Short mmCIF file of C-alpha atoms in Angstrom, two decimals:
data_model
loop_
_atom_site.label_atom_id
_atom_site.label_comp_id
_atom_site.label_asym_id
_atom_site.label_seq_id
_atom_site.Cartn_x
_atom_site.Cartn_y
_atom_site.Cartn_z
CA UNK A 1 13.05 7.41 -37.65
CA UNK A 2 12.85 10.53 -39.77
CA UNK A 3 9.62 12.42 -39.10
CA UNK A 4 8.82 10.26 -36.07
CA UNK A 5 9.10 10.75 -32.33
CA UNK A 6 9.98 8.21 -29.68
CA UNK A 7 8.28 8.66 -26.34
CA UNK A 8 9.32 6.64 -23.29
CA UNK A 9 6.62 4.90 -21.29
CA UNK A 10 4.61 7.17 -19.02
CA UNK A 11 3.95 6.74 -15.29
CA UNK A 12 0.52 7.19 -13.72
CA UNK A 13 1.16 7.88 -10.05
CA UNK A 14 -2.47 7.72 -8.88
CA UNK A 15 -4.83 5.25 -10.49
CA UNK A 16 -7.49 2.77 -9.36
CA UNK A 17 -7.33 -0.09 -11.88
CA UNK A 18 -10.19 -2.02 -10.26
CA UNK A 19 -12.63 0.88 -10.72
CA UNK A 20 -14.57 2.50 -13.54
CA UNK A 21 -14.59 6.28 -13.38
CA UNK A 22 -17.81 6.77 -15.31
CA UNK A 23 -19.85 4.96 -12.65
CA UNK A 24 -21.73 6.81 -9.93
CA UNK A 25 -21.95 5.64 -6.32
CA UNK A 26 -25.39 4.08 -6.77
CA UNK A 27 -24.10 1.96 -9.66
CA UNK A 28 -21.05 0.96 -7.63
CA UNK A 29 -23.07 -0.12 -4.60
CA UNK A 30 -25.40 -2.28 -6.72
CA UNK A 31 -22.72 -3.93 -8.85
CA UNK A 32 -22.08 -7.64 -8.21
CA UNK A 33 -18.96 -8.31 -6.14
CA UNK A 34 -17.06 -10.11 -8.91
CA UNK A 35 -17.69 -7.48 -11.62
CA UNK A 36 -14.49 -5.53 -10.93
CA UNK A 37 -12.37 -8.64 -11.45
CA UNK A 38 -13.78 -9.13 -14.95
CA UNK A 39 -13.65 -5.43 -15.91
CA UNK A 40 -10.06 -4.85 -14.80
CA UNK A 41 -8.30 -6.45 -17.82
CA UNK A 42 -9.99 -3.84 -20.06
CA UNK A 43 -8.69 -1.09 -17.76
CA UNK A 44 -5.20 -2.59 -18.01
CA UNK A 45 -5.36 -2.69 -21.82
CA UNK A 46 -6.58 0.91 -22.00
CA UNK A 47 -3.79 2.03 -19.69
CA UNK A 48 -1.17 0.40 -21.93
CA UNK A 49 -2.80 1.76 -25.10
CA UNK A 50 -2.43 5.27 -23.68
CA UNK A 51 1.32 4.74 -23.37
CA UNK A 52 1.32 4.29 -19.61
CA UNK A 53 3.76 1.50 -18.79
CA UNK A 54 4.03 1.90 -14.99
CA UNK A 55 1.30 2.69 -12.46
CA UNK A 56 0.94 3.32 -8.76
CA UNK A 57 -2.46 1.88 -7.85
CA UNK A 58 -3.67 3.94 -4.89
CA UNK A 59 -6.25 1.42 -3.69
CA UNK A 60 -8.14 -1.50 -5.13
CA UNK A 61 -5.60 -3.68 -6.91
CA UNK A 62 -4.35 -6.58 -4.84
CA UNK A 63 -1.26 -8.76 -5.01
CA UNK A 64 -3.07 -11.31 -7.20
CA UNK A 65 -3.61 -8.72 -9.95
CA UNK A 66 -0.02 -7.53 -9.75
CA UNK A 67 1.32 -11.08 -9.99
CA UNK A 68 -1.03 -11.97 -12.86
CA UNK A 69 0.43 -9.06 -14.84
CA UNK A 70 4.02 -9.92 -13.85
CA UNK A 71 3.52 -13.58 -14.84
CA UNK A 72 1.98 -12.65 -18.21
CA UNK A 73 -1.46 -14.07 -17.39
CA UNK A 74 -2.97 -10.72 -18.46
CA UNK A 75 -1.23 -7.79 -20.18
CA UNK A 76 -0.78 -4.68 -18.11
CA UNK A 77 1.65 -2.04 -16.92
CA UNK A 78 4.26 -2.53 -14.21
CA UNK A 79 2.52 -1.96 -10.91
CA UNK A 80 3.22 -0.59 -7.46
CA UNK A 81 0.15 -1.30 -5.34
CA UNK A 82 -1.16 0.22 -2.12
CA UNK A 83 -3.91 -2.42 -1.63
CA UNK A 84 -5.90 -0.07 0.64
CA UNK A 85 -6.24 3.69 0.49
CA UNK A 86 -4.46 5.85 3.04
CA UNK A 87 -6.50 8.86 4.11
CA UNK A 88 -6.27 11.69 6.58
CA UNK A 89 -8.75 11.99 9.43
CA UNK A 90 -12.04 13.14 7.88
CA UNK A 91 -10.87 12.11 4.40
CA UNK A 92 -12.61 9.84 1.92
CA UNK A 93 -11.35 6.65 3.60
CA UNK A 94 -12.34 7.68 7.13
CA UNK A 95 -15.71 6.01 7.85
CA UNK A 96 -16.54 8.29 10.81
CA UNK A 97 -18.94 11.14 10.11
CA UNK A 98 -19.01 14.48 11.99
CA UNK A 99 -22.32 13.33 13.52
CA UNK A 100 -20.52 10.47 15.25
CA UNK A 101 -22.05 7.82 12.99
CA UNK A 102 -20.28 5.86 10.30
CA UNK A 103 -20.69 6.01 6.56
CA UNK A 104 -22.03 3.18 4.44
CA UNK A 105 -19.24 0.99 3.14
CA UNK A 106 -18.35 1.59 -0.52
CA UNK A 107 -17.80 -2.02 -1.25
CA UNK A 108 -17.18 -5.43 0.18
CA UNK A 109 -13.78 -6.40 1.48
CA UNK A 110 -12.27 -9.68 0.40
CA UNK A 111 -9.08 -11.56 1.28
CA UNK A 112 -6.25 -9.37 0.05
CA UNK A 113 -8.33 -6.17 0.07
CA UNK A 114 -9.84 -4.84 3.31
CA UNK A 115 -12.97 -2.68 3.27
CA UNK A 116 -12.92 1.10 3.20
CA UNK A 117 -12.08 2.37 6.67
CA UNK A 118 -10.03 -0.73 7.48
CA UNK A 119 -7.77 -0.52 10.52
CA UNK A 120 -4.66 1.49 9.75
CA UNK A 121 -6.09 3.16 6.66
CA UNK A 122 -6.85 6.50 8.35
CA UNK A 123 -3.86 8.59 9.40
CA UNK A 124 -4.26 10.85 12.41
CA UNK A 125 -1.63 13.47 11.57
CA UNK A 126 1.73 13.60 9.75
CA UNK A 127 3.58 11.17 12.04
CA UNK A 128 0.87 8.52 11.62
CA UNK A 129 0.73 9.13 7.85
CA UNK A 130 4.49 8.54 7.51
CA UNK A 131 4.28 5.39 9.61
CA UNK A 132 1.30 4.04 7.65
CA UNK A 133 2.99 4.81 4.32
CA UNK A 134 6.12 2.93 5.37
CA UNK A 135 4.08 -0.14 6.30
CA UNK A 136 2.57 -0.15 2.77
CA UNK A 137 5.88 -0.10 0.86
#
């Protein structure tokens, strides 16, 4: 290995494998429901190509995706999944607006992945955040 370097696999501790970062909100809201399922294998390949061998998906990937990778159905990094985002009150997963109304949903929930603002996804203070995080592990 003279003149070469060996780098262990990298960890990405906050990723959303089911999303595409170059898309704006208008594109996301008009995209067909199933699109993310077909685009995700490319995200998984890119993640591996960058040397990232373990990820913590912070919202979006469900148990089916994790198991498909584990079973070798599609190549991808080892995964820890959150399924839904955990947000503080007033954060990006809290659907309530200061006006008292609610925000438009980002996407459509499906079995295995509740919608944004799903029950238990907004933490009202540190104690609630710890409790919600424990439920997700």
